[in-house]
């Protein structure tokens, strides 16, 4: 995986003049997919700070973190699904559903910690259904999850009657899952960072991650060596939906309200855009979770920056769309440069 | 010597309306190299994939070391010691060489969390490829950066590394240069002599087959039509059989009997 710097220089490539260790690390970073997106992010920050000095104020950074953290968590799951060669359109609806499962479970007397687990279990069930239909009935996941998207949305609207509900968690639960610290959304940020780190680790260092890449990179080949491709796909659908459920509940605690109209396709598209901006290929077999995290941050910077600059909501979407395209074009160019001398 | 490694009894395989194999019985002894010849579409790869556990036969039986067995999956077959090299190689382009070498048989630092032991896999892959004199820039490069012949060498090296009892090689030297294929044939000869490995090689190159195989089977239209020790036949005889089939086919076209 290109995200992994080589541990040592192979003898066959060793040149008489060995570059310093720092030099090797530096080069490896610049060659990594995450580098270009990080640089783009920094440039955007500089630009917005120069046009709107309030950009780097604490309250605005807090805004940005809230937005980016949620999308980053959704994107982590979407990355896994996309890498193994599938697509999940329904994750934004799971985001809206899970808080209600949790809320009603708590109403029924289940303690919050367990209710949160139940919310995530609901996500797992959705992921299992997405996976089973896709893998066992050979329906393209684009269609499968398009179907479940509407079903889940309808279900959430039905059980909620279309109205928001207000959970009243005890201070401990609130602090862990939703609480700001000194006005800053610390727990959100920590959850997003932790989940990104965990999933990047799973992707790059574990057997599950390797088999996910193998399944998306060469489906037939993976099954020919005995990788259980069905289970890899179903499992990643489940991970994605569980993360969607978790992100939904975090936001529910943060704003002390569960809205049946929250999340939805808007969040799903933003999560997917983050993954793609971060360097995950929609064709499968290649991607990074850290990249998706940075993609979510860049998307957040763009949204927030343009809002602060006083761009109207109508114009804003056009600019955002254009910005996504430009980022992508730059990204593709850079990865072509990186792959120069080899590649498919 | 002459213990049975693998045998099939009247295997047939249909894909929907296409019948790829009919009534195929083959027998492979320990320490024997069997050449499987036949035209494109004759069913060679299908037969190999049945023996690797990838396809289930429509009818027929498989015997491994004398006992009837149902190969439930590729992992099952690999656990028994049946190692495949597929015609399409089954390598993952986006993954580096050493991880491909251990794909699905990964070494792990932590079994419970399934954390990969990259350092050890890298070291062993490097050692093994060097021993097999496979010429690649580094075990850290992605497969996509390698040539067709290099990829083939990696796929063969992977199966050889696995300490197999039965090696199933589907056109292992098709993309290789003269030197590289001689190397592979050499390795096969050594495995058979030193380790009593049983090997089936699918090949289109008759010279290779006669060079390394003890016996040849000819597969035509899903049927075994010829089974003889290499020392009792010749390239000319086999060519004659294949061309005879071609002449018959041509006559069919020119003077259809209906
Ligand atoms: N998965 C499949 N689904 C449907 N038909 C298949 C499948 N695999 C093979 N076939 C058919 O079975 C027949 C035998 O194919 P096979 O790949 O075994 O031939 P082969 O002898 O290996 O040919 P080649 O020399 O070209 O590799 C062909 O007619 C092929 O179209
Ligand atoms: Mg074939």
XYZ file of C-alpha atoms and ligand atoms in Angstrom:
634
model
C 0.000 0.000 0.000
C 1.448 3.328 -0.964
C 0.471 4.866 2.370
C 3.116 2.746 3.979
C 6.643 3.975 3.711
C 9.049 1.165 2.942
C 10.703 -0.027 6.137
C 14.150 -0.139 4.691
C 15.750 0.268 1.353
C 15.836 -3.014 -0.513
C 19.361 -4.059 -1.403
C 18.668 -4.204 -5.083
C 17.719 -0.537 -5.017
C 20.351 0.661 -2.592
C 22.331 3.469 -4.126
C 25.826 4.357 -3.025
C 24.555 7.645 -1.592
C 21.895 6.743 0.944
C 19.398 9.506 1.619
C 18.942 10.399 5.275
C 16.144 8.783 7.230
C 14.341 12.096 7.485
C 14.696 12.568 3.765
C 13.158 9.154 3.146
C 10.236 9.901 5.458
C 9.754 13.306 3.879
C 9.701 11.842 0.406
C 7.374 9.076 1.469
C 5.003 11.695 2.869
C 5.064 13.790 -0.283
C 4.400 10.639 -2.270
C 1.485 9.668 -0.074
C -2.032 10.334 -1.197
C -2.793 12.301 1.928
C -0.137 14.929 1.245
C -1.869 16.707 -1.629
C -5.159 16.982 0.196
C -3.445 18.274 3.329
C -1.654 20.941 1.317
C -4.938 21.898 -0.352
C -6.500 22.246 3.105
C -3.731 24.508 4.356
C -3.961 26.714 1.287
C -7.721 27.029 1.765
C -7.278 28.032 5.398
C -4.795 30.726 4.409
C -7.164 31.975 1.738
C -10.237 32.144 3.961
C -8.321 33.657 6.863
C -7.180 36.431 4.560
C -10.720 37.128 3.287
C -12.590 36.631 6.575
C -10.514 37.173 9.721
C -13.179 35.472 11.841
C -12.269 32.203 10.123
C -9.720 31.098 12.687
C -11.764 32.214 15.684
C -12.545 29.550 18.287
C -16.263 29.653 17.683
C -15.806 29.163 13.981
C -13.290 26.378 14.407
C -15.800 24.732 16.724
C -18.387 24.978 13.973
C -16.030 23.440 11.522
C -15.094 20.590 13.837
C -18.723 19.698 14.464
C -19.387 19.443 10.767
C -16.171 17.705 9.762
C -16.215 15.210 12.636
C -19.606 13.789 11.740
C -18.789 13.541 8.050
C -15.387 12.016 8.812
C -16.978 9.230 10.847
C -19.438 8.474 8.056
C -16.631 8.652 5.517
C -14.504 6.112 7.390
C -17.202 3.496 6.869
C -17.876 4.561 3.308
C -14.159 4.180 2.520
C -14.197 0.559 3.662
C -17.254 -0.226 1.541
C -15.866 1.571 -1.509
C -12.472 -0.128 -1.219
C -14.053 -3.575 -1.249
C -15.805 -2.605 -4.456
C -19.262 -1.566 -3.294
C -21.194 1.550 -2.459
C -23.502 2.518 0.410
C -26.127 5.149 -0.335
C -28.140 4.369 2.785
C -25.693 5.400 5.508
C -27.188 8.879 5.950
C -30.564 7.335 6.672
C -29.073 5.022 9.280
C -27.626 8.182 10.810
C -31.178 9.475 11.220
C -32.669 6.167 12.336
C -30.276 5.153 15.125
C -31.051 8.053 17.528
C -34.715 7.062 17.472
C -33.926 3.431 18.198
C -31.815 4.633 21.096
C -34.454 7.109 22.285
C -37.319 4.639 22.268
C -35.157 1.963 23.872
C -34.379 4.378 26.670
C -38.050 5.341 26.981
C -38.748 1.642 27.422
C -36.418 1.577 30.410
C -33.104 0.547 28.847
C -30.126 2.440 30.314
C -28.415 4.806 27.895
C -25.224 2.832 27.420
C -27.238 -0.189 26.365
C -29.587 1.943 24.286
C -26.570 3.247 22.354
C -25.482 -0.335 21.745
C -28.992 -1.068 20.471
C -28.794 1.922 18.122
C -25.548 0.542 16.743
C -27.093 -2.919 16.516
C -29.855 -1.416 14.384
C -27.105 -0.104 12.120
C -25.506 -3.535 12.027
C -28.791 -5.110 10.971
C -29.193 -2.599 8.136
C -25.608 -3.303 7.035
C -26.255 -7.033 7.171
C -29.342 -6.649 4.993
C -27.477 -4.399 2.542
C -24.675 -6.943 2.372
C -26.819 -10.037 2.074
C -28.976 -8.620 -0.706
C -25.913 -7.399 -2.603
C -23.808 -10.515 -2.198
C -26.301 -13.355 -2.131
C -28.868 -12.032 -4.583
C -26.249 -10.403 -6.834
C -27.902 -6.989 -6.820
C -25.489 -4.098 -7.447
C -25.032 -2.323 -4.113
C -25.960 0.944 -5.763
C -29.459 -0.461 -6.252
C -29.617 -2.359 -2.965
C -28.767 0.666 -0.883
C -30.951 2.933 -2.985
C -33.820 0.686 -1.960
C -32.875 0.509 1.710
C -32.292 4.282 1.709
C -36.005 4.868 1.088
C -37.121 2.034 3.337
C -35.106 3.277 6.305
C -36.166 6.855 5.744
C -39.801 5.830 5.639
C -39.343 3.681 8.712
C -37.751 6.510 10.702
C -40.505 8.910 9.681
C -43.149 6.351 10.615
C -41.842 5.524 14.087
C -41.210 9.185 14.883
C -44.401 10.478 13.337
C -42.159 12.996 11.613
C -41.381 14.910 14.790
C -38.077 15.380 16.578
C -37.577 14.004 20.074
C -35.383 15.238 22.919
C -33.285 12.762 24.872
C -32.199 13.763 28.388
C -28.997 11.864 29.045
C -27.268 11.962 32.405
C -24.179 14.199 32.586
C -21.755 11.310 32.165
C -23.300 10.059 28.929
C -23.610 13.612 27.688
C -19.964 14.348 28.427
C -18.703 11.201 26.725
C -20.882 11.244 23.625
C -21.948 14.768 22.993
C -20.432 17.158 25.387
C -18.518 20.243 24.499
C -15.714 21.224 26.859
C -15.452 24.959 27.391
C -17.689 25.531 24.391
C -15.515 23.376 22.137
C -16.848 20.073 20.706
C -14.076 18.027 22.249
C -15.809 14.665 22.430
C -16.888 14.867 18.771
C -13.359 15.638 17.714
C -11.883 12.858 19.820
C -14.371 10.310 18.516
C -13.680 11.264 14.913
C -9.920 11.111 15.387
C -10.101 7.816 17.265
C -12.383 6.215 14.693
C -10.209 7.433 11.836
C -7.083 6.085 13.509
C -8.740 2.757 14.274
C -10.050 2.254 10.758
C -6.811 3.363 9.119
C -5.074 0.782 11.283
C -7.577 -1.903 10.338
C -7.144 -1.052 6.675
C -3.360 -0.978 6.578
C -2.220 -3.358 9.292
C -4.768 -6.129 9.650
C -5.852 -9.130 7.686
C -9.359 -7.708 7.383
C -7.966 -4.582 5.722
C -5.765 -6.565 3.358
C -8.659 -8.798 2.345
C -10.850 -5.739 1.850
C -8.309 -4.293 -0.580
C -7.900 -7.684 -2.271
C -11.648 -8.101 -2.703
C -12.022 -4.684 -4.296
C -8.805 -4.904 -6.283
C -9.336 -8.332 -7.823
C -12.615 -9.984 -6.898
C -12.012 -13.197 -8.830
C -8.393 -13.451 -7.742
C -9.304 -12.915 -4.103
C -11.849 -15.704 -4.229
C -9.405 -17.948 -6.123
C -6.924 -17.812 -3.238
C -9.720 -18.566 -0.794
C -10.603 -15.148 0.624
C -14.219 -15.155 1.790
C -15.252 -12.247 -0.385
C -18.927 -12.490 0.600
C -18.108 -12.117 4.253
C -15.646 -9.282 3.584
C -18.324 -7.326 1.743
C -21.103 -8.033 4.238
C -18.782 -7.161 7.111
C -17.814 -3.843 5.597
C -21.445 -2.937 4.932
C -22.078 -3.635 8.600
C -19.112 -1.545 9.748
C -20.284 1.334 7.567
C -23.836 1.260 8.913
C -22.665 0.925 12.513
C -20.495 4.013 12.073
C -23.465 5.811 10.512
C -25.590 4.894 13.512
C -22.885 5.999 15.909
C -22.396 9.360 14.195
C -26.147 9.931 14.304
C -26.299 9.289 18.037
C -23.281 11.537 18.724
C -25.004 14.419 16.967
C -28.244 13.639 18.753
C -26.536 13.956 22.134
C -24.674 17.064 21.077
C -27.768 19.027 20.112
C -30.041 17.151 22.539
C -32.464 16.347 19.776
C -33.120 13.592 17.280
C -34.540 14.820 13.993
C -36.039 12.305 11.535
C -34.978 14.598 8.696
C -31.336 14.889 9.795
C -28.475 13.409 7.817
C -29.962 11.702 4.800
C -28.561 11.787 1.309
C -26.857 15.119 1.933
C -24.576 13.613 4.563
C -24.076 10.464 2.516
C -22.920 12.495 -0.481
C -20.648 14.609 1.674
C -19.113 11.498 3.205
C -18.604 9.981 -0.226
C -17.138 13.247 -1.520
C -14.755 13.295 1.457
C -13.642 9.767 0.670
C -13.093 10.600 -2.981
C -11.373 13.916 -2.285
C -9.175 12.030 0.163
C -7.955 9.733 -2.590
C -10.240 6.704 -2.427
C -10.937 5.294 -5.872
C -14.574 4.620 -6.688
C -13.400 1.622 -8.698
C -12.349 -0.147 -5.508
C -9.105 -1.669 -4.306
C -7.534 1.542 -3.133
C -8.193 4.208 -0.539
C -7.266 5.677 2.816
C -9.280 6.540 5.901
C -6.937 9.349 6.913
C -7.414 10.811 3.455
C -11.180 10.724 3.936
C -10.788 12.476 7.279
C -8.758 15.219 5.599
C -11.337 15.275 2.813
C -14.063 15.913 5.376
C -11.984 18.713 6.883
C -11.442 20.307 3.469
C -15.145 20.021 2.711
C -15.836 21.639 6.077
C -13.370 24.444 5.378
C -15.014 25.084 2.032
C -18.571 25.153 3.407
C -17.643 27.207 6.402
C -15.295 29.547 4.569
C -17.795 30.437 1.874
C -20.542 30.935 4.433
C -18.328 33.324 6.390
C -17.389 35.171 3.222
C -21.091 35.883 2.856
C -21.684 33.853 -0.277
C -25.402 33.148 -0.694
C -26.614 29.602 -0.200
C -27.533 29.284 -3.871
C -24.164 30.334 -5.169
C -22.516 28.320 -2.476
C -23.474 24.911 -3.882
C -22.102 25.864 -7.280
C -18.816 26.942 -5.760
C -18.682 23.816 -3.630
C -19.310 21.586 -6.623
C -16.660 23.394 -8.624
C -14.235 23.156 -5.740
C -14.804 19.413 -5.458
C -14.123 18.976 -9.158
C -10.989 21.102 -9.060
C -9.678 19.251 -5.998
C -10.335 15.972 -7.781
C -8.602 17.023 -10.972
C -5.551 18.136 -9.000
C -5.641 14.896 -7.055
C -5.815 12.733 -10.161
C -2.957 14.730 -11.721
C -0.854 14.274 -8.623
C -1.481 10.563 -8.400
C -0.578 10.239 -12.086
C 2.684 11.995 -11.300
C 3.228 9.686 -8.347
C 2.576 6.624 -10.436
C 4.829 7.825 -13.235
C 7.082 5.033 -14.316
C 4.562 2.284 -13.567
C 0.921 1.725 -12.776
C -1.959 0.189 -14.592
C 6.891 -44.187 -4.773
C 3.652 -44.773 -6.644
C 1.290 -43.692 -3.929
C -1.762 -42.028 -5.310
C -1.951 -38.265 -4.732
C -5.070 -37.220 -6.556
C -7.660 -38.998 -8.661
C -10.929 -38.057 -10.263
C -13.684 -40.422 -11.270
C -16.044 -39.459 -14.081
C -16.085 -35.762 -13.390
C -18.486 -33.623 -15.392
C -19.005 -29.918 -15.161
C -21.651 -27.766 -16.790
C -22.049 -24.012 -16.696
C -25.689 -23.602 -17.543
C -25.950 -24.947 -21.065
C -22.191 -25.167 -21.635
C -20.701 -28.519 -20.764
C -17.038 -27.882 -20.036
C -16.075 -31.387 -18.862
C -17.563 -34.813 -19.542
C -16.675 -37.948 -17.705
C -13.125 -36.955 -16.893
C -11.031 -39.450 -14.952
C -7.424 -38.629 -14.238
C -4.908 -40.092 -11.871
C -1.851 -38.436 -10.366
C 0.793 -40.229 -8.308
C 3.151 -38.723 -5.731
C 6.313 -37.468 -7.336
C 4.703 -37.432 -10.744
C 4.383 -34.526 -13.148
C 1.349 -34.740 -15.383
C 1.061 -32.543 -18.437
C -2.444 -31.492 -19.395
C -2.698 -30.484 -23.031
C -5.599 -29.300 -25.116
C -6.945 -26.503 -27.238
C -8.391 -23.257 -26.024
C -11.714 -23.892 -24.371
C -11.056 -27.640 -24.030
C -11.777 -27.455 -20.301
C -8.257 -27.499 -18.809
C -8.743 -24.548 -16.493
C -12.145 -25.829 -15.459
C -10.642 -29.165 -14.453
C -7.889 -27.405 -12.521
C -10.398 -25.183 -10.742
C -12.381 -28.222 -9.684
C -9.233 -29.713 -8.185
C -8.433 -26.461 -6.354
C -11.857 -26.423 -4.736
C -12.936 -23.318 -6.657
C -15.638 -25.060 -8.703
C -17.784 -27.942 -7.516
C -18.102 -30.752 -10.091
C -21.625 -31.278 -11.453
C -21.151 -35.037 -11.118
C -18.237 -37.305 -10.295
C -15.871 -38.010 -7.432
C -12.505 -36.728 -6.243
C -10.044 -38.829 -4.268
C -7.197 -37.268 -2.309
C -4.486 -39.652 -1.124
C -6.791 -42.559 -1.796
C -9.802 -41.272 0.135
C -12.889 -39.804 -1.442
C -13.194 -36.158 -0.540
C -15.464 -33.222 -1.135
C -13.395 -30.091 -1.665
C -15.557 -27.532 0.103
C -13.571 -24.405 -0.726
C -10.228 -23.169 -1.940
C -9.129 -22.691 1.654
C -10.081 -26.281 2.356
C -8.036 -27.566 -0.572
C -5.096 -25.347 0.345
C -5.244 -26.604 3.929
C -4.967 -30.160 2.559
C -1.859 -29.190 0.615
C -3.331 -28.555 -2.819
C -1.814 -25.299 -4.091
C -2.996 -23.617 -7.267
C -1.427 -21.266 -9.770
C -4.347 -19.934 -11.742
C -4.152 -18.921 -15.339
C -5.163 -15.397 -14.265
C -2.578 -15.609 -11.446
C -4.903 -14.361 -8.668
C -2.539 -11.590 -7.639
C -3.816 -8.272 -6.290
C -2.426 -5.369 -8.325
C -2.804 -2.806 -5.553
C -0.957 -4.916 -2.988
C 2.804 -5.317 -2.682
C 4.727 -8.439 -3.598
C 5.329 -9.900 -0.172
C 1.721 -9.538 0.947
C 0.613 -11.205 -2.269
C 3.024 -14.029 -1.560
C 1.206 -14.731 1.706
C -2.314 -13.844 0.596
C -4.879 -15.793 2.640
C -2.034 -17.541 4.480
C -0.801 -14.368 6.133
C 1.597 -14.468 9.055
C 0.246 -12.571 12.026
C 1.805 -10.784 14.946
C -1.401 -11.058 16.879
C -3.777 -13.866 16.048
C -6.740 -12.466 17.952
C -6.735 -9.026 16.336
C -5.335 -10.474 13.120
C -2.521 -7.961 12.934
C -0.200 -8.740 10.052
C 3.454 -9.517 10.643
C 4.803 -7.467 7.762
C 8.406 -7.700 8.840
C 8.453 -11.495 8.843
C 6.443 -11.879 5.625
C 8.740 -9.411 3.927
C 11.871 -11.219 5.077
C 10.644 -14.673 4.102
C 9.330 -13.504 0.747
C 12.624 -11.834 -0.038
C 14.560 -14.946 0.950
C 12.335 -17.296 -1.005
C 12.256 -15.206 -4.172
C 16.015 -14.872 -4.081
C 16.342 -18.612 -3.717
C 14.063 -19.107 -6.702
C 16.083 -16.468 -8.521
C 12.976 -14.423 -9.298
C 14.148 -11.123 -10.613
C 12.111 -8.191 -9.280
C 13.157 -4.724 -8.111
C 11.886 -5.194 -4.567
C 9.271 -7.067 -2.559
C 7.786 -3.708 -1.568
C 6.526 -2.751 -5.024
C 2.926 -3.232 -5.989
C 2.160 -6.056 -8.395
C 0.888 -3.473 -10.899
C 4.474 -2.303 -11.328
C 5.712 -5.725 -12.490
C 5.860 -7.278 -15.943
C 3.683 -10.216 -16.966
C 6.521 -12.693 -16.602
C 7.517 -11.329 -13.207
C 3.933 -11.654 -12.021
C 3.815 -15.221 -13.195
C 7.043 -15.963 -11.346
C 5.551 -14.507 -8.150
C 2.425 -16.629 -8.530
C 4.472 -19.796 -9.037
C 6.825 -18.896 -6.190
C 3.809 -18.400 -3.941
C 2.517 -21.887 -4.607
C 5.943 -23.461 -4.272
C 6.512 -21.698 -0.966
C 3.362 -23.204 0.485
C 4.952 -26.655 0.922
C 2.258 -28.242 -1.167
C 1.653 -31.934 -1.716
C -0.077 -31.247 -4.991
C 0.751 -28.323 -7.260
C -1.758 -27.305 -9.912
C -0.130 -25.020 -12.449
C -2.335 -23.516 -15.134
C -0.001 -22.279 -17.881
C 2.723 -21.234 -15.444
C 5.241 -20.209 -18.089
C 2.986 -18.630 -20.719
C 4.387 -15.110 -20.314
C 7.942 -16.037 -19.451
C 11.185 -15.703 -21.285
C 13.330 -18.738 -22.124
C 15.562 -18.367 -19.099
C 12.696 -17.796 -16.676
C 10.645 -20.738 -17.858
C 13.709 -23.005 -17.716
C 14.071 -21.838 -14.127
C 10.459 -22.715 -13.296
C 10.722 -26.130 -14.967
C 13.868 -26.729 -12.947
C 12.098 -25.902 -9.718
C 9.289 -28.282 -10.606
C 11.756 -31.074 -11.310
C 13.437 -30.517 -7.957
C 10.145 -30.493 -6.072
C 9.126 -33.744 -7.609
C 12.414 -35.471 -6.933
C 13.251 -34.134 -3.493
C 9.823 -33.654 -1.971
C 7.705 -36.130 -3.909
C 5.325 -33.329 -4.851
C 2.692 -34.266 -7.407
C 2.231 -31.709 -10.154
C -0.251 -31.047 -12.917
C 0.890 -28.566 -15.534
C -1.376 -27.093 -18.147
C 0.704 -25.892 -21.056
C 0.524 -25.138 -24.739
C 4.247 -25.487 -25.220
C 4.857 -29.144 -26.147
C 8.592 -28.829 -25.653
C 8.093 -27.779 -22.040
C 5.694 -30.609 -21.453
C 8.031 -33.227 -22.850
C 10.895 -31.669 -20.945
C 9.429 -32.006 -17.487
C 6.373 -34.277 -17.538
C 6.256 -37.994 -16.815
C 2.889 -38.409 -18.417
C 0.588 -36.440 -20.715
C -3.161 -36.267 -20.905
C -4.927 -34.703 -23.829
C -8.208 -32.957 -23.152
C -10.410 -32.406 -26.199
C -13.883 -30.916 -25.965
C -14.121 -31.696 -22.289
C -12.979 -35.311 -22.640
C -9.687 -37.027 -21.942
C -8.757 -38.592 -25.283
C -5.170 -39.596 -24.644
C -3.204 -40.728 -21.600
C 0.343 -42.019 -21.947
C 3.807 -41.820 -20.406
C 5.901 -39.183 -22.171
C 8.586 -41.741 -22.965
C 6.053 -43.792 -24.926
C 4.880 -40.955 -27.124
C 6.273 -38.025 -29.067
C 5.555 -34.452 -29.939
C 4.683 -35.626 -33.471
C 2.108 -38.120 -32.237
C 0.364 -35.529 -30.069
C 0.456 -32.931 -32.818
C -1.027 -35.528 -35.125
C -3.922 -36.137 -32.728
C -4.704 -32.456 -32.354
C -4.432 -31.770 -36.072
C -6.559 -34.808 -36.844
C -9.297 -33.255 -34.756
C -8.872 -30.025 -36.667
C -9.179 -31.811 -40.020
C -12.358 -33.522 -38.863
C -13.769 -30.213 -37.789
C -12.932 -28.711 -41.163
C -14.607 -31.580 -42.977
C -17.666 -31.038 -40.844
C -17.778 -27.460 -42.054
C -17.152 -28.281 -45.700
C -19.354 -31.374 -45.885
C -21.808 -31.167 -43.050
C -23.231 -34.576 -42.211
C -25.975 -33.208 -39.980
N -17.287 -19.593 -15.095
C -17.722 -20.023 -16.292
N -18.988 -19.785 -16.688
C -19.429 -20.223 -17.885
N -18.689 -20.906 -18.755
C -17.414 -21.174 -18.428
C -16.869 -20.744 -17.186
N -15.580 -21.164 -17.127
C -15.347 -21.810 -18.277
N -16.439 -21.825 -19.067
C -16.559 -22.467 -20.382
O -16.055 -23.770 -20.267
C -15.275 -24.115 -21.405
C -13.890 -24.538 -20.976
O -13.191 -23.402 -20.477
P -11.738 -23.508 -19.839
O -11.400 -22.174 -19.284
O -11.700 -24.649 -18.907
O -10.838 -23.803 -21.113
P -9.254 -23.999 -21.222
O -9.015 -25.360 -21.708
O -8.611 -23.620 -19.955
O -8.889 -22.948 -22.357
P -7.579 -22.010 -22.533
O -6.529 -22.817 -23.195
O -8.066 -20.935 -23.437
O -7.198 -21.508 -21.192
C -15.306 -22.910 -22.318
O -16.284 -23.133 -23.294
C -15.712 -21.777 -21.414
O -16.445 -20.823 -22.127
Mg -7.365 -22.167 -19.387
